[in-house]
mmCIF file of C-alpha atoms in Angstrom:
data_model
loop_
_atom_site.group_PDB
_atom_site.id
_atom_site.type_symbol
_atom_site.label_atom_id
_atom_site.label_comp_id
_atom_site.label_asym_id
_atom_site.label_seq_id
_atom_site.Cartn_x
_atom_site.Cartn_y
_atom_site.Cartn_z
ATOM 1 C CA MET A 200 0.000 0.000 0.000
ATOM 2 C CA THR A 201 1.039 3.602 -0.496
ATOM 3 C CA SER A 202 0.737 5.875 2.516
ATOM 4 C CA ARG A 203 -2.448 7.328 1.035
ATOM 5 C CA GLU A 204 -3.980 3.890 0.550
ATOM 6 C CA ARG A 205 -3.023 3.031 4.125
ATOM 7 C CA MET A 206 -4.850 6.084 5.511
ATOM 8 C CA LEU A 207 -7.891 5.485 3.322
ATOM 9 C CA ALA A 208 -8.032 1.969 4.735
ATOM 10 C CA ALA A 209 -7.909 3.368 8.270
ATOM 11 C CA TYR A 210 -10.746 5.807 7.573
ATOM 12 C CA ASN A 211 -12.826 3.059 5.959
ATOM 13 C CA PHE A 212 -12.234 0.432 8.691
ATOM 14 C CA ARG A 213 -10.296 -1.850 6.372
ATOM 15 C CA GLU A 214 -7.094 -3.590 7.381
ATOM 16 C CA PRO A 215 -3.989 -1.630 6.334
ATOM 17 C CA ASP A 216 -0.746 -3.338 5.421
ATOM 18 C CA MET A 217 0.832 -1.701 8.493
ATOM 19 C CA VAL A 218 -0.293 0.613 11.282
ATOM 20 C CA PRO A 219 -0.693 4.184 9.945
ATOM 21 C CA VAL A 220 1.179 7.098 11.526
ATOM 22 C CA GLU A 221 0.641 10.852 11.479
ATOM 23 C CA TYR A 222 3.195 13.428 12.629
ATOM 24 C CA TYR A 223 2.439 16.989 13.598
ATOM 25 C CA TYR A 224 5.591 19.033 13.147
ATOM 26 C CA ALA A 225 5.231 21.211 16.235
ATOM 27 C CA PRO A 226 7.892 23.959 16.299
ATOM 28 C CA VAL A 227 8.409 23.489 20.027
ATOM 29 C CA GLY A 228 9.619 19.930 19.476
ATOM 30 C CA PHE A 229 12.371 21.092 17.136
ATOM 31 C CA TYR A 230 13.187 24.028 19.398
ATOM 32 C CA GLU A 231 13.719 21.716 22.370
ATOM 33 C CA HIS A 232 15.292 18.686 20.660
ATOM 34 C CA GLY A 233 16.958 20.080 17.535
ATOM 35 C CA GLU A 234 18.454 17.781 14.907
ATOM 36 C CA LYS A 235 17.897 14.699 17.084
ATOM 37 C CA LEU A 236 14.194 15.009 16.271
ATOM 38 C CA ASN A 237 14.877 15.422 12.561
ATOM 39 C CA ASP A 238 17.023 12.273 12.644
ATOM 40 C CA LEU A 239 14.302 10.354 14.491
ATOM 41 C CA TYR A 240 11.638 11.391 11.981
ATOM 42 C CA ALA A 241 13.936 10.584 9.055
ATOM 43 C CA ALA A 242 14.304 7.021 10.324
ATOM 44 C CA HIS A 243 10.557 6.641 10.976
ATOM 45 C CA PRO A 244 8.529 8.443 8.246
ATOM 46 C CA GLY A 245 4.758 8.891 8.480
ATOM 47 C CA ASP A 246 1.811 8.664 6.102
ATOM 48 C CA PHE A 247 0.721 12.291 5.643
ATOM 49 C CA GLN A 248 3.816 13.748 3.994
ATOM 50 C CA PRO A 249 7.336 12.811 2.925
ATOM 51 C CA PHE A 250 10.075 13.492 5.420
ATOM 52 C CA SER A 251 11.593 16.940 5.146
ATOM 53 C CA ARG A 252 14.331 18.086 7.463
ATOM 54 C CA MET A 253 12.840 21.002 9.380
ATOM 55 C CA PRO A 254 14.888 24.076 10.295
ATOM 56 C CA ILE A 255 15.631 24.424 13.998
ATOM 57 C CA PRO A 256 14.040 27.630 15.342
ATOM 58 C CA VAL A 257 16.495 30.309 16.468
ATOM 59 C CA LEU A 258 15.043 33.097 18.613
ATOM 60 C CA GLY A 259 16.479 36.588 18.730
ATOM 61 C CA PRO A 260 16.998 38.628 21.903
ATOM 62 C CA GLU A 261 13.743 40.505 21.259
ATOM 63 C CA CYS A 262 11.858 37.291 22.101
ATOM 64 C CA PHE A 263 13.036 37.287 25.737
ATOM 65 C CA ASP A 264 12.237 39.517 28.693
ATOM 66 C CA GLU A 265 14.660 41.137 31.131
ATOM 67 C CA THR A 266 14.863 37.924 33.183
ATOM 68 C CA GLY A 267 15.927 35.916 30.115
ATOM 69 C CA ARG A 268 12.602 34.091 29.810
ATOM 70 C CA TYR A 269 10.795 33.746 26.504
ATOM 71 C CA HIS A 270 7.967 36.305 26.257
ATOM 72 C CA GLU A 271 6.285 37.674 23.119
ATOM 73 C CA PHE A 272 3.145 39.523 22.087
ATOM 74 C CA ARG A 273 1.783 39.008 18.587
ATOM 75 C CA THR A 274 -1.348 40.243 16.828
ATOM 76 C CA ASP A 275 -2.906 37.854 14.308
ATOM 77 C CA ALA A 276 -4.789 38.539 11.077
ATOM 78 C CA TRP A 277 -8.086 38.593 12.979
ATOM 79 C CA GLY A 278 -6.927 41.441 15.223
ATOM 80 C CA THR A 279 -6.441 39.378 18.396
ATOM 81 C CA THR A 280 -3.275 40.100 20.370
ATOM 82 C CA TRP A 281 -1.784 36.999 21.988
ATOM 83 C CA GLU A 282 0.728 36.674 24.815
ATOM 84 C CA TYR A 283 3.214 33.807 24.480
ATOM 85 C CA ARG A 284 5.229 32.429 27.401
ATOM 86 C CA ILE A 285 6.313 29.084 25.900
ATOM 87 C CA TYR A 286 7.726 29.135 22.395
ATOM 88 C CA GLY A 287 5.680 27.133 19.923
ATOM 89 C CA ILE A 288 2.710 26.680 22.274
ATOM 90 C CA ALA A 289 -0.647 28.424 21.867
ATOM 91 C CA GLY A 290 -0.727 31.814 23.518
ATOM 92 C CA ILE A 291 -3.223 33.458 25.830
ATOM 93 C CA GLU A 292 -5.557 36.127 24.510
ATOM 94 C CA TYR A 293 -4.264 39.500 25.660
ATOM 95 C CA ARG A 294 -6.462 41.914 23.701
ATOM 96 C CA TYR A 295 -9.725 41.110 21.908
ATOM 97 C CA PRO A 296 -11.015 42.980 18.875
ATOM 98 C CA LEU A 297 -14.637 42.394 19.943
ATOM 99 C CA ASP A 298 -14.559 42.750 23.723
ATOM 100 C CA ASP A 299 -17.061 45.560 23.087
ATOM 101 C CA TRP A 300 -19.951 44.888 20.697
ATOM 102 C CA GLY A 301 -19.924 48.619 19.951
ATOM 103 C CA ARG A 302 -17.046 47.925 17.544
ATOM 104 C CA TYR A 303 -18.834 45.085 15.768
ATOM 105 C CA ASP A 304 -20.202 47.000 12.788
ATOM 106 C CA GLU A 305 -16.700 48.159 11.850
ATOM 107 C CA TYR A 306 -15.009 44.804 12.392
ATOM 108 C CA ARG A 307 -13.541 43.236 9.240
ATOM 109 C CA PHE A 308 -12.412 39.666 8.656
ATOM 110 C CA PRO A 309 -9.023 38.851 7.083
ATOM 111 C CA ASP A 310 -8.791 38.676 3.308
ATOM 112 C CA GLN A 311 -9.529 35.329 1.720
ATOM 113 C CA PRO A 312 -6.439 33.239 0.796
ATOM 114 C CA ALA A 313 -5.104 33.747 -2.717
ATOM 115 C CA TRP A 314 -6.089 30.205 -3.710
ATOM 116 C CA VAL A 315 -9.734 31.211 -3.167
ATOM 117 C CA THR A 316 -9.655 34.477 -5.103
ATOM 118 C CA ASP A 317 -6.990 33.875 -7.769
ATOM 119 C CA LYS A 318 -7.432 31.214 -10.471
ATOM 120 C CA ALA A 319 -3.711 30.759 -11.014
ATOM 121 C CA ALA A 320 -3.070 30.279 -7.298
ATOM 122 C CA PHE A 321 -5.914 27.758 -7.117
ATOM 123 C CA ALA A 322 -4.583 25.835 -10.127
ATOM 124 C CA GLN A 323 -1.154 25.669 -8.533
ATOM 125 C CA MET A 324 -2.659 24.411 -5.267
ATOM 126 C CA LYS A 325 -4.724 21.761 -7.060
ATOM 127 C CA GLN A 326 -1.691 20.558 -8.986
ATOM 128 C CA GLY A 327 0.327 20.314 -5.768
ATOM 129 C CA ILE A 328 -2.411 18.312 -4.058
ATOM 130 C CA ALA A 329 -2.608 15.845 -6.947
ATOM 131 C CA ALA A 330 1.173 15.341 -6.869
ATOM 132 C CA HIS A 331 1.073 14.810 -3.093
ATOM 133 C CA GLN A 332 -1.703 12.219 -3.443
ATOM 134 C CA GLU A 333 0.394 10.033 -5.722
ATOM 135 C CA ARG A 334 1.735 8.627 -2.486
ATOM 136 C CA TYR A 335 0.478 10.517 0.566
ATOM 137 C CA PHE A 336 -2.855 11.310 2.199
ATOM 138 C CA TYR A 337 -3.912 14.967 1.906
ATOM 139 C CA ARG A 338 -5.936 16.459 4.748
ATOM 140 C CA THR A 339 -6.460 20.171 5.167
ATOM 141 C CA GLY A 340 -8.740 22.609 6.959
ATOM 142 C CA GLY A 341 -8.607 23.440 10.639
ATOM 143 C CA PHE A 342 -11.938 25.284 10.672
ATOM 144 C CA SER A 343 -13.333 26.305 14.045
ATOM 145 C CA LEU A 344 -16.339 28.196 15.367
ATOM 146 C CA PHE A 345 -16.175 28.195 19.173
ATOM 147 C CA GLU A 346 -12.392 28.588 19.228
ATOM 148 C CA ARG A 347 -12.630 31.564 16.875
ATOM 149 C CA LEU A 348 -15.416 33.156 18.914
ATOM 150 C CA ILE A 349 -13.415 32.996 22.143
ATOM 151 C CA ALA A 350 -10.372 34.395 20.361
ATOM 152 C CA LEU A 351 -12.382 37.399 19.184
ATOM 153 C CA ARG A 352 -14.288 37.962 22.422
ATOM 154 C CA PRO A 353 -13.686 36.975 26.088
ATOM 155 C CA PHE A 354 -14.665 33.407 26.965
ATOM 156 C CA GLU A 355 -17.233 34.300 29.638
ATOM 157 C CA ASP A 356 -18.851 36.882 27.373
ATOM 158 C CA VAL A 357 -19.210 34.356 24.555
ATOM 159 C CA LEU A 358 -20.920 31.879 26.889
ATOM 160 C CA CYS A 359 -23.329 34.570 28.099
ATOM 161 C CA ASP A 360 -23.985 35.647 24.506
ATOM 162 C CA LEU A 361 -24.813 32.074 23.509
ATOM 163 C CA LEU A 362 -27.057 31.480 26.515
ATOM 164 C CA THR A 363 -28.990 34.701 25.887
ATOM 165 C CA ASP A 364 -29.168 34.267 22.088
ATOM 166 C CA ASP A 365 -27.468 37.605 21.604
ATOM 167 C CA GLU A 366 -28.027 38.810 18.042
ATOM 168 C CA HIS A 367 -24.367 39.792 17.649
ATOM 169 C CA ILE A 368 -23.005 36.318 18.397
ATOM 170 C CA ILE A 369 -25.531 34.710 16.079
ATOM 171 C CA ASP A 370 -24.606 37.112 13.286
ATOM 172 C CA LEU A 371 -20.887 36.608 13.945
ATOM 173 C CA MET A 372 -21.256 32.828 13.596
ATOM 174 C CA GLU A 373 -23.146 33.308 10.328
ATOM 175 C CA ARG A 374 -20.379 35.567 9.067
ATOM 176 C CA LEU A 375 -17.733 33.034 10.045
ATOM 177 C CA VAL A 376 -19.439 30.324 8.032
ATOM 178 C CA ASP A 377 -19.866 32.739 5.115
ATOM 179 C CA TYR A 378 -16.111 33.315 5.305
ATOM 180 C CA TYR A 379 -15.232 29.613 5.491
ATOM 181 C CA GLU A 380 -17.606 28.406 2.759
ATOM 182 C CA PRO A 381 -15.560 29.555 -0.287
ATOM 183 C CA GLN A 382 -12.444 28.001 1.250
ATOM 184 C CA ILE A 383 -14.259 24.702 1.740
ATOM 185 C CA ALA A 384 -15.633 24.860 -1.804
ATOM 186 C CA ALA A 385 -12.111 25.365 -3.170
ATOM 187 C CA MET A 386 -10.782 22.435 -1.145
ATOM 188 C CA ILE A 387 -13.577 20.216 -2.457
ATOM 189 C CA GLU A 388 -12.890 21.275 -6.048
ATOM 190 C CA ALA A 389 -9.170 20.627 -5.536
ATOM 191 C CA GLY A 390 -9.951 17.031 -4.556
ATOM 192 C CA VAL A 391 -8.505 16.829 -1.036
ATOM 193 C CA ASP A 392 -8.853 13.541 0.871
ATOM 194 C CA ALA A 393 -10.171 15.014 4.118
ATOM 195 C CA ILE A 394 -11.151 18.341 5.661
ATOM 196 C CA HIS A 395 -10.533 18.903 9.346
ATOM 197 C CA PHE A 396 -12.479 20.871 11.961
ATOM 198 C CA GLY A 397 -11.529 21.598 15.554
ATOM 199 C CA ASP A 398 -13.273 23.080 18.583
ATOM 200 C CA ASP A 399 -12.520 22.286 22.224
ATOM 201 C CA PHE A 400 -15.991 21.724 23.671
ATOM 202 C CA GLY A 401 -15.090 19.887 26.872
ATOM 203 C CA THR A 402 -13.441 19.993 30.246
ATOM 204 C CA GLU A 403 -11.765 16.842 31.544
ATOM 205 C CA GLU A 404 -15.095 15.787 33.096
ATOM 206 C CA ASN A 405 -17.915 17.066 30.896
ATOM 207 C CA LEU A 406 -19.030 19.467 28.184
ATOM 208 C CA ILE A 407 -18.503 23.204 28.656
ATOM 209 C CA PHE A 408 -22.166 23.711 27.807
ATOM 210 C CA SER A 409 -25.183 21.509 27.190
ATOM 211 C CA PRO A 410 -25.792 19.359 24.125
ATOM 212 C CA GLU A 411 -28.941 21.425 23.601
ATOM 213 C CA LEU A 412 -26.894 24.600 23.230
ATOM 214 C CA PHE A 413 -24.633 22.798 20.753
ATOM 215 C CA ARG A 414 -27.656 21.714 18.727
ATOM 216 C CA THR A 415 -29.142 25.211 18.807
ATOM 217 C CA HIS A 416 -26.099 27.306 17.897
ATOM 218 C CA PHE A 417 -23.306 25.154 16.516
ATOM 219 C CA LYS A 418 -24.822 22.174 14.761
ATOM 220 C CA PRO A 419 -26.710 24.201 12.098
ATOM 221 C CA GLN A 420 -23.522 26.099 11.252
ATOM 222 C CA TYR A 421 -21.456 22.921 11.038
ATOM 223 C CA GLU A 422 -24.151 21.445 8.825
ATOM 224 C CA ARG A 423 -23.783 24.366 6.414
ATOM 225 C CA MET A 424 -20.038 23.693 6.173
ATOM 226 C CA MET A 425 -20.055 19.907 6.256
ATOM 227 C CA LYS A 426 -22.983 19.133 3.950
ATOM 228 C CA PRO A 427 -21.086 19.896 0.702
ATOM 229 C CA ILE A 428 -18.061 17.967 2.002
ATOM 230 C CA ARG A 429 -20.241 14.994 2.854
ATOM 231 C CA GLU A 430 -22.001 15.138 -0.515
ATOM 232 C CA ALA A 431 -18.643 15.219 -2.308
ATOM 233 C CA GLY A 432 -17.602 12.003 -0.559
ATOM 234 C CA ILE A 433 -14.673 13.715 1.196
ATOM 235 C CA ARG A 434 -13.830 12.618 4.718
ATOM 236 C CA ILE A 435 -14.463 14.900 7.692
ATOM 237 C CA GLY A 436 -12.217 14.945 10.762
ATOM 238 C CA PHE A 437 -12.907 16.633 14.088
ATOM 239 C CA HIS A 438 -10.602 17.451 17.000
ATOM 240 C CA SER A 439 -12.040 18.339 20.379
ATOM 241 C CA CYS A 440 -10.226 18.424 23.703
ATOM 242 C CA GLY A 441 -12.064 17.455 26.856
ATOM 243 C CA LYS A 442 -14.707 14.821 27.441
ATOM 244 C CA VAL A 443 -17.139 15.364 24.594
ATOM 245 C CA GLU A 444 -18.661 11.907 24.071
ATOM 246 C CA LYS A 445 -22.168 13.376 24.494
ATOM 247 C CA LEU A 446 -21.573 15.103 21.152
ATOM 248 C CA PHE A 447 -20.468 11.971 19.282
ATOM 249 C CA PRO A 448 -24.021 11.273 17.986
ATOM 250 C CA GLU A 449 -24.207 14.889 16.766
ATOM 251 C CA PHE A 450 -20.849 14.545 15.018
ATOM 252 C CA LYS A 451 -21.993 11.304 13.405
ATOM 253 C CA GLU A 452 -25.156 12.952 12.064
ATOM 254 C CA LEU A 453 -23.031 15.738 10.598
ATOM 255 C CA GLY A 454 -20.938 13.190 8.707
ATOM 256 C CA VAL A 455 -17.785 13.232 10.817
ATOM 257 C CA ASN A 456 -15.619 10.231 9.895
ATOM 258 C CA SER A 457 -12.794 10.589 12.417
ATOM 259 C CA ILE A 458 -12.139 11.979 15.876
ATOM 260 C CA CYS A 459 -8.944 13.256 17.471
ATOM 261 C CA PRO A 460 -9.833 13.231 21.187
ATOM 262 C CA GLN A 461 -8.036 13.996 24.437
ATOM 263 C CA LEU A 462 -7.506 10.360 25.390
ATOM 264 C CA PRO A 463 -6.878 10.768 29.160
ATOM 265 C CA ALA A 464 -10.405 12.211 29.541
ATOM 266 C CA TYR A 465 -11.901 8.831 28.582
ATOM 267 C CA ASP A 466 -11.972 5.204 29.526
ATOM 268 C CA MET A 467 -10.045 4.008 26.483
ATOM 269 C CA GLN A 468 -11.808 0.652 26.077
ATOM 270 C CA ARG A 469 -15.230 2.242 26.255
ATOM 271 C CA LEU A 470 -14.136 4.936 23.810
ATOM 272 C CA ALA A 471 -12.761 2.356 21.375
ATOM 273 C CA ASP A 472 -15.954 0.301 21.515
ATOM 274 C CA THR A 473 -18.156 3.384 21.064
ATOM 275 C CA LEU A 474 -16.268 4.739 18.076
ATOM 276 C CA ARG A 475 -15.987 1.358 16.378
ATOM 277 C CA ASP A 476 -19.738 0.837 16.784
ATOM 278 C CA MET A 477 -20.308 4.292 15.252
ATOM 279 C CA GLN A 478 -17.714 3.653 12.513
ATOM 280 C CA MET A 479 -15.797 6.809 13.389
ATOM 281 C CA ALA A 480 -12.031 6.393 13.150
ATOM 282 C CA ILE A 481 -9.684 7.719 15.839
ATOM 283 C CA ALA A 482 -6.311 9.410 15.883
ATOM 284 C CA ILE A 483 -4.521 7.844 18.871
ATOM 285 C CA HIS A 484 -2.786 10.725 20.624
ATOM 286 C CA THR A 485 -0.747 9.234 23.471
ATOM 287 C CA ASP A 486 -1.184 11.088 26.790
ATOM 288 C CA ARG A 487 1.176 14.033 26.465
ATOM 289 C CA ALA A 488 0.249 15.899 29.647
ATOM 290 C CA ASN A 489 1.232 13.057 31.971
ATOM 291 C CA THR A 490 2.901 9.935 30.587
ATOM 292 C CA MET A 491 4.883 11.595 27.794
ATOM 293 C CA THR A 492 6.041 14.428 30.054
ATOM 294 C CA TYR A 493 6.483 12.834 33.463
ATOM 295 C CA GLY A 494 6.670 9.103 32.769
ATOM 296 C CA THR A 495 9.674 6.954 31.928
ATOM 297 C CA PRO A 496 10.419 5.435 28.514
ATOM 298 C CA ASP A 497 9.106 2.132 29.877
ATOM 299 C CA ASP A 498 5.858 3.866 30.874
ATOM 300 C CA VAL A 499 5.548 5.252 27.341
ATOM 301 C CA ARG A 500 6.200 1.879 25.730
ATOM 302 C CA ALA A 501 3.624 0.196 27.978
ATOM 303 C CA LEU A 502 0.987 2.811 27.194
ATOM 304 C CA VAL A 503 1.536 2.593 23.423
ATOM 305 C CA ARG A 504 1.186 -1.197 23.557
ATOM 306 C CA ARG A 505 -2.020 -0.838 25.571
ATOM 307 C CA GLU A 506 -3.385 1.677 23.057
ATOM 308 C CA TYR A 507 -2.582 -0.736 20.250
ATOM 309 C CA GLU A 508 -4.386 -3.626 21.940
ATOM 310 C CA ILE A 509 -7.448 -1.482 22.685
ATOM 311 C CA PHE A 510 -7.853 0.426 19.408
ATOM 312 C CA ARG A 511 -6.342 -2.205 17.078
ATOM 313 C CA PRO A 512 -5.184 0.109 14.302
ATOM 314 C CA ASP A 513 -4.046 -3.008 12.432
ATOM 315 C CA LYS A 514 -7.747 -3.758 11.865
ATOM 316 C CA GLY A 515 -8.584 -0.304 10.483
ATOM 317 C CA GLY A 516 -10.369 2.609 12.087
ATOM 318 C CA ALA A 517 -7.353 4.070 13.903
ATOM 319 C CA TRP A 518 -3.866 5.482 13.509
ATOM 320 C CA PHE A 519 -1.186 6.883 15.803
ATOM 321 C CA TYR A 520 -0.863 10.664 16.023
ATOM 322 C CA ILE A 521 2.536 11.928 17.210
ATOM 323 C CA GLU A 522 3.191 15.491 18.391
ATOM 324 C CA PRO A 523 6.303 16.133 20.519
ATOM 325 C CA ASP A 524 5.316 18.873 22.947
ATOM 326 C CA ASN A 525 7.150 21.138 25.343
ATOM 327 C CA GLY A 526 8.732 19.419 28.311
ATOM 328 C CA MET A 527 8.749 15.931 26.829
ATOM 329 C CA PRO A 528 12.111 14.206 27.440
ATOM 330 C CA PHE A 529 13.674 13.141 24.170
ATOM 331 C CA GLU A 530 13.980 9.552 25.414
ATOM 332 C CA ASN A 531 10.188 9.479 25.835
ATOM 333 C CA VAL A 532 9.646 10.803 22.314
ATOM 334 C CA LYS A 533 12.070 8.182 21.020
ATOM 335 C CA ALA A 534 10.298 5.426 22.966
ATOM 336 C CA LEU A 535 6.917 6.543 21.571
ATOM 337 C CA ILE A 536 8.012 6.544 17.936
ATOM 338 C CA GLU A 537 10.082 3.374 18.119
ATOM 339 C CA THR A 538 7.278 1.458 19.853
ATOM 340 C CA VAL A 539 4.725 2.627 17.306
ATOM 341 C CA TYR A 540 7.123 1.503 14.593
ATOM 342 C CA GLU A 541 7.151 -2.009 16.005
ATOM 343 C CA TYR A 542 3.687 -2.266 14.426
ATOM 344 C CA ARG A 543 4.868 -1.063 11.005
ATOM 345 C CA LYS A 544 7.085 -4.034 10.248
#
C-alpha cells in the first residue's frame, strides 16, 4: 500500500498493510530537541507527507524579557493580540477585537487566501495536491467556530452571549461560516482527501455547555459547512479536547468520519468500543500531559502497547498521532516513535 492507501483503509475500517502514523511538526519539538528530532523522523517516516528536514528555530533577543525568559506579544490577522510564554505553544488572549460589541459593525475579517480568489493560485494548489496524493494522504482545513469566537471575544462573554441568544453572536457565527464556505468549496474542487475541523468543547469531566446549546447554535452552522463535504464524498475529521462523548451522535449525524480526542479524559476501552460501533475512526494521541512528560520510557512503551491492543489500528479505524510537545524528554519521544514503529514491520 502507499501511505495514502493506508490512511484510506484506516478511515474506511479496512485492514492496512501496516499501522498508519501521522506526525504533527510542532515547532516546540524542534526548538527543544533540535536535529535529534529530525534524525528520528527521518528514520521513521509517516503517512501524511514525505520526510523533510525542518529548520531548527532560532530566537532573537527581542523574544526574551529582562529575566531571560521567553515572552512575546503578537497580533494575528483577525486582530487578536496573543501573549506567548512558551515558544511554539498556543498563547493566551491578551487583547480582543470584539470585547465591546460597539465595535462590531466596523469589524472586518481577514482577506480570503489567494487560492480562493486567484485562479492561477488555485490551479497551482490543485496541482500540488494531486502530486502529493500520488503517495500521501492529503488532509487540510482546521476550521473552528467556538475557538474563533473565544479568540475574538472573552470566553465568559461568549458563553453569556450564547445562553442569551445575543443577536451579535448569532450574526458573527453566520459571518464566520460565510467566510469559510468559499475556502471549503475550493478544497472540495481541488480534490482533497479530508477536511478537518476543531473546537474544544469539553473539560476533563464534561461538556462546557449543554448538548442542547450545541444543537441550537453550533450544529446548524457545522451542517452548512459539512454538507457539501459529505455530498462530495470527502472525509471529515474533528478534534475536540475534553470529554465530549455526548456530542459523538451529533458529530456522526453531521458526517464526521474521524475523531482526534483527548484520550486521558476517557476510559479508552469504552471509547474504542463506542467509536468502532459508530464507525468513526480515531487518531490515537498518546497522553502528552502526563505519561509523555512525566513518565519513563518504559511507561511510554507500555501505554503505546495498551493503546494498540485497545484500538487495534491493524484492523482499520485508527492510527497513531505523534506530536512532541514542550517538556517531553527526548527519550520518551524516542520510545513513543520506536514502539509505534514495532507495528509497522
